[in-house]
Amino acid sequence: MNDGKGAAPLEALSIKCEACDYAISPKDQLIWGTGFELHHLMPWAEMQEGVERELIADDFAVLCATCHRAIHRSDHVSDVRRFVHEFWRNVVFE
């Protein structure tokens, strides 16, 4: 719960994939919460060796494990919105 002094703990929030909108409620996090990952919008591999950077929330996207793997196989690793536009609009599950 949020005590008014800062952000609510992650366990108190619903988690939703920023690509496919898959979401879980706080009560389901114990079992299903491990299916979400933080995606670096600027991949570590693209940083120059020895260069440090300060991490901020805007450097990350919350993705489900499936979308996280898929975005790394696309040409849009740093652009979740473009990834969604190019790949999710034509997905058909049978």
XYZ file of N, CA and C in Angstrom:
282
model
N 0.832 -1.185 0.000
C 0.000 0.000 0.000
C 0.873 1.245 0.000
N 0.375 2.293 -0.581
C 1.101 3.550 -0.624
C 0.905 4.287 0.694
N 2.017 4.642 1.332
C 1.932 5.341 2.617
C 1.922 6.856 2.453
N 1.844 7.345 1.228
C 1.830 8.777 0.973
C 3.209 9.388 0.896
N 4.239 8.608 1.169
C 5.606 9.127 1.156
C 6.338 8.820 -0.143
N 5.736 8.050 -0.998
C 6.404 7.702 -2.247
C 5.513 6.802 -3.074
N 6.110 6.181 -4.054
C 5.360 5.307 -4.946
C 4.897 4.058 -4.207
N 3.781 3.516 -4.657
C 3.288 2.268 -4.079
C 4.237 1.142 -4.453
N 4.413 0.171 -3.570
C 5.269 -0.962 -3.928
C 4.685 -1.701 -5.118
N 5.551 -2.326 -5.909
C 5.125 -3.022 -7.118
C 4.041 -4.051 -6.814
N 4.120 -4.700 -5.665
C 3.145 -5.722 -5.310
C 1.729 -5.162 -5.189
N 1.591 -3.868 -5.002
C 0.270 -3.262 -4.836
C -0.308 -2.769 -6.160
N 0.445 -2.887 -7.220
C 0.021 -2.375 -8.518
C -0.347 -3.508 -9.460
N -1.247 -3.240 -10.372
C -1.485 -4.171 -11.461
C -0.298 -4.053 -12.408
N 0.060 -5.146 -13.020
C 1.170 -5.135 -13.974
C 0.587 -5.408 -15.349
N 1.032 -4.626 -16.350
C 0.512 -4.784 -17.704
C 1.656 -4.673 -18.701
N 1.679 -5.575 -19.678
C 2.672 -5.528 -20.746
C 2.391 -4.307 -21.620
N 3.417 -3.511 -21.871
C 3.253 -2.300 -22.673
C 3.106 -2.595 -24.160
N 3.312 -3.852 -24.563
C 3.166 -4.205 -25.970
C 1.817 -4.867 -26.251
N 1.509 -5.938 -25.543
C 0.290 -6.703 -25.853
C -0.865 -6.452 -24.894
N -0.633 -5.671 -23.838
C -1.648 -5.333 -22.837
C -2.047 -6.494 -21.925
N -1.324 -7.616 -21.971
C -1.580 -8.694 -21.004
C -1.371 -8.116 -19.617
N -2.295 -8.374 -18.704
C -2.210 -7.773 -17.372
C -2.595 -8.780 -16.299
N -2.074 -8.544 -15.091
C -2.467 -9.329 -13.926
C -2.751 -8.376 -12.777
N -3.596 -8.819 -11.884
C -3.943 -8.008 -10.715
C -2.951 -8.282 -9.591
N -2.929 -7.425 -8.591
C -2.016 -7.636 -7.465
C -2.176 -9.007 -6.804
N -3.394 -9.519 -6.706
C -3.604 -10.804 -6.029
C -3.007 -11.980 -6.802
N -2.754 -11.813 -8.089
C -2.213 -12.894 -8.913
C -0.702 -12.816 -9.118
N -0.062 -11.819 -8.535
C 1.359 -11.613 -8.796
C 2.264 -12.718 -8.275
N 1.907 -13.336 -7.169
C 2.759 -14.374 -6.610
C 3.026 -15.475 -7.633
N 2.003 -15.868 -8.353
C 2.142 -16.933 -9.346
C 2.538 -16.390 -10.714
N 1.828 -15.361 -11.198
C 1.983 -14.911 -12.579
C 2.927 -13.729 -12.755
N 3.333 -13.085 -11.692
C 4.184 -11.898 -11.797
C 5.542 -12.153 -12.407
N 6.027 -13.392 -12.323
C 7.340 -13.697 -12.902
C 7.304 -13.721 -14.423
N 6.132 -13.590 -15.008
C 6.016 -13.560 -16.462
C 6.257 -12.184 -17.056
N 6.619 -11.212 -16.214
C 6.888 -9.853 -16.674
C 8.352 -9.512 -16.458
N 8.894 -8.714 -17.367
C 10.303 -8.352 -17.305
C 10.476 -6.880 -17.649
N 11.560 -6.289 -17.158
C 11.907 -4.920 -17.534
C 12.800 -4.975 -18.764
N 12.399 -4.269 -19.795
C 13.146 -4.221 -21.050
C 13.933 -2.919 -21.099
N 15.238 -3.013 -21.322
C 16.074 -1.817 -21.480
C 15.810 -1.220 -22.859
N 15.349 0.005 -22.911
C 15.099 0.647 -24.204
C 16.398 0.996 -24.911
N 17.471 1.180 -24.151
C 18.806 1.322 -24.733
C 19.591 0.097 -24.280
N 19.715 -0.910 -25.147
C 20.362 -2.160 -24.744
C 21.781 -1.945 -24.226
N 22.130 -2.711 -23.194
C 23.477 -2.627 -22.621
C 24.529 -2.881 -23.696
N 24.242 -3.765 -24.633
C 25.213 -4.111 -25.675
C 25.557 -2.921 -26.565
N 24.695 -1.914 -26.621
C 24.950 -0.745 -27.461
C 25.756 0.334 -26.749
N 26.036 0.131 -25.468
C 26.828 1.117 -24.725
C 28.309 0.895 -24.993
N 29.047 1.989 -25.014
C 30.489 1.887 -25.163
C 31.073 1.324 -23.879
N 32.099 0.515 -24.026
C 32.748 -0.083 -22.866
C 33.293 1.004 -21.945
N 33.055 0.847 -20.664
C 33.556 1.790 -19.674
C 32.671 3.001 -19.440
N 31.621 3.163 -20.237
C 30.714 4.298 -20.081
C 29.632 3.928 -19.067
N 29.430 4.784 -18.091
C 28.386 4.551 -17.096
C 27.164 5.384 -17.443
N 26.017 4.917 -17.011
C 24.809 5.711 -17.199
C 23.934 5.568 -15.969
N 23.226 6.629 -15.662
C 22.275 6.611 -14.558
C 20.961 6.060 -15.094
N 20.412 5.089 -14.418
C 19.169 4.482 -14.867
C 17.973 5.217 -14.276
N 17.008 5.503 -15.139
C 15.762 6.131 -14.709
C 14.599 5.303 -15.264
N 13.431 5.488 -14.708
C 12.266 4.691 -15.103
C 11.985 4.778 -16.601
N 12.231 5.927 -17.217
C 11.962 6.086 -18.647
C 12.891 5.255 -19.527
N 13.927 4.662 -18.943
C 14.851 3.811 -19.695
C 14.308 2.397 -19.877
N 13.152 2.107 -19.287
C 12.629 0.749 -19.286
C 11.190 0.692 -19.774
N 10.817 -0.490 -20.255
C 9.422 -0.790 -20.568
C 9.090 -2.101 -19.864
N 7.879 -2.218 -19.338
C 7.425 -3.473 -18.745
C 6.826 -4.309 -19.869
N 7.394 -5.486 -20.082
C 6.914 -6.387 -21.127
C 6.688 -7.772 -20.545
N 5.722 -8.492 -21.108
C 5.590 -9.898 -20.731
C 6.781 -10.630 -21.350
N 7.066 -11.808 -20.852
C 8.239 -12.549 -21.322
C 8.183 -12.805 -22.831
N 7.005 -13.093 -23.354
C 6.871 -13.368 -24.786
C 7.207 -12.136 -25.623
N 6.638 -10.988 -25.275
C 6.925 -9.759 -26.023
C 8.384 -9.346 -25.856
N 8.958 -9.583 -24.674
C 10.355 -9.220 -24.447
C 11.265 -9.989 -25.401
N 11.015 -11.273 -25.555
C 11.838 -12.054 -26.480
C 11.586 -11.632 -27.924
N 10.326 -11.368 -28.246
C 9.980 -10.983 -29.615
C 10.592 -9.643 -30.007
N 10.582 -8.660 -29.110
C 11.122 -7.343 -29.465
C 12.620 -7.426 -29.751
N 13.311 -8.346 -29.068
C 14.743 -8.514 -29.320
C 15.012 -9.194 -30.660
N 14.004 -9.801 -31.247
C 14.153 -10.415 -32.571
C 13.698 -9.463 -33.684
N 13.257 -8.287 -33.296
C 12.777 -7.303 -34.266
C 13.838 -6.225 -34.493
N 13.526 -5.318 -35.387
C 14.409 -4.172 -35.647
C 14.039 -2.974 -34.780
N 13.164 -3.164 -33.807
C 12.645 -2.045 -33.013
C 12.903 -2.224 -31.517
N 14.106 -2.646 -31.170
C 14.446 -2.939 -29.778
C 14.220 -1.736 -28.870
N 14.438 -0.540 -29.367
C 14.328 0.662 -28.537
C 13.003 1.397 -28.702
N 12.063 0.814 -29.438
C 10.812 1.509 -29.722
C 9.623 0.554 -29.601
N 9.068 0.451 -28.411
C 7.957 -0.470 -28.164
C 6.756 -0.112 -29.030
N 6.483 1.154 -29.173
C 5.327 1.597 -29.971
C 5.439 1.127 -31.428
N 6.607 1.264 -31.996
C 6.821 0.824 -33.384
C 6.727 -0.696 -33.486
N 7.281 -1.387 -32.499
C 7.187 -2.849 -32.446
C 5.721 -3.281 -32.462
N 4.909 -2.640 -31.641
C 3.484 -2.964 -31.583
C 2.827 -2.699 -32.935
N 3.107 -1.563 -33.528
C 2.503 -1.196 -34.809
C 2.870 -2.197 -35.902
N 4.139 -2.593 -35.954
C 4.610 -3.484 -37.020
C 4.185 -4.932 -36.823
N 4.156 -5.403 -35.576
C 3.972 -6.826 -35.354
C 2.632 -7.220 -34.755
N 2.112 -6.457 -33.813
C 0.885 -6.872 -33.142
C -0.371 -6.617 -33.957
N -0.360 -5.673 -34.848
C -1.599 -5.368 -35.580
C -2.038 -6.501 -36.498
N -1.102 -7.379 -36.903
C -1.440 -8.469 -37.816
C -1.410 -9.849 -37.165
N -1.260 -9.910 -35.855
C -1.185 -11.200 -35.170
C -2.573 -11.823 -35.077
N -2.649 -13.087 -35.451
C -3.894 -13.838 -35.338
C -3.576 -15.118 -34.579
N -4.262 -15.335 -33.467
C -4.077 -16.555 -32.694
C -5.173 -17.542 -33.078
N -4.775 -18.746 -33.399
C -5.759 -19.775 -33.786
C -5.797 -20.884 -32.768
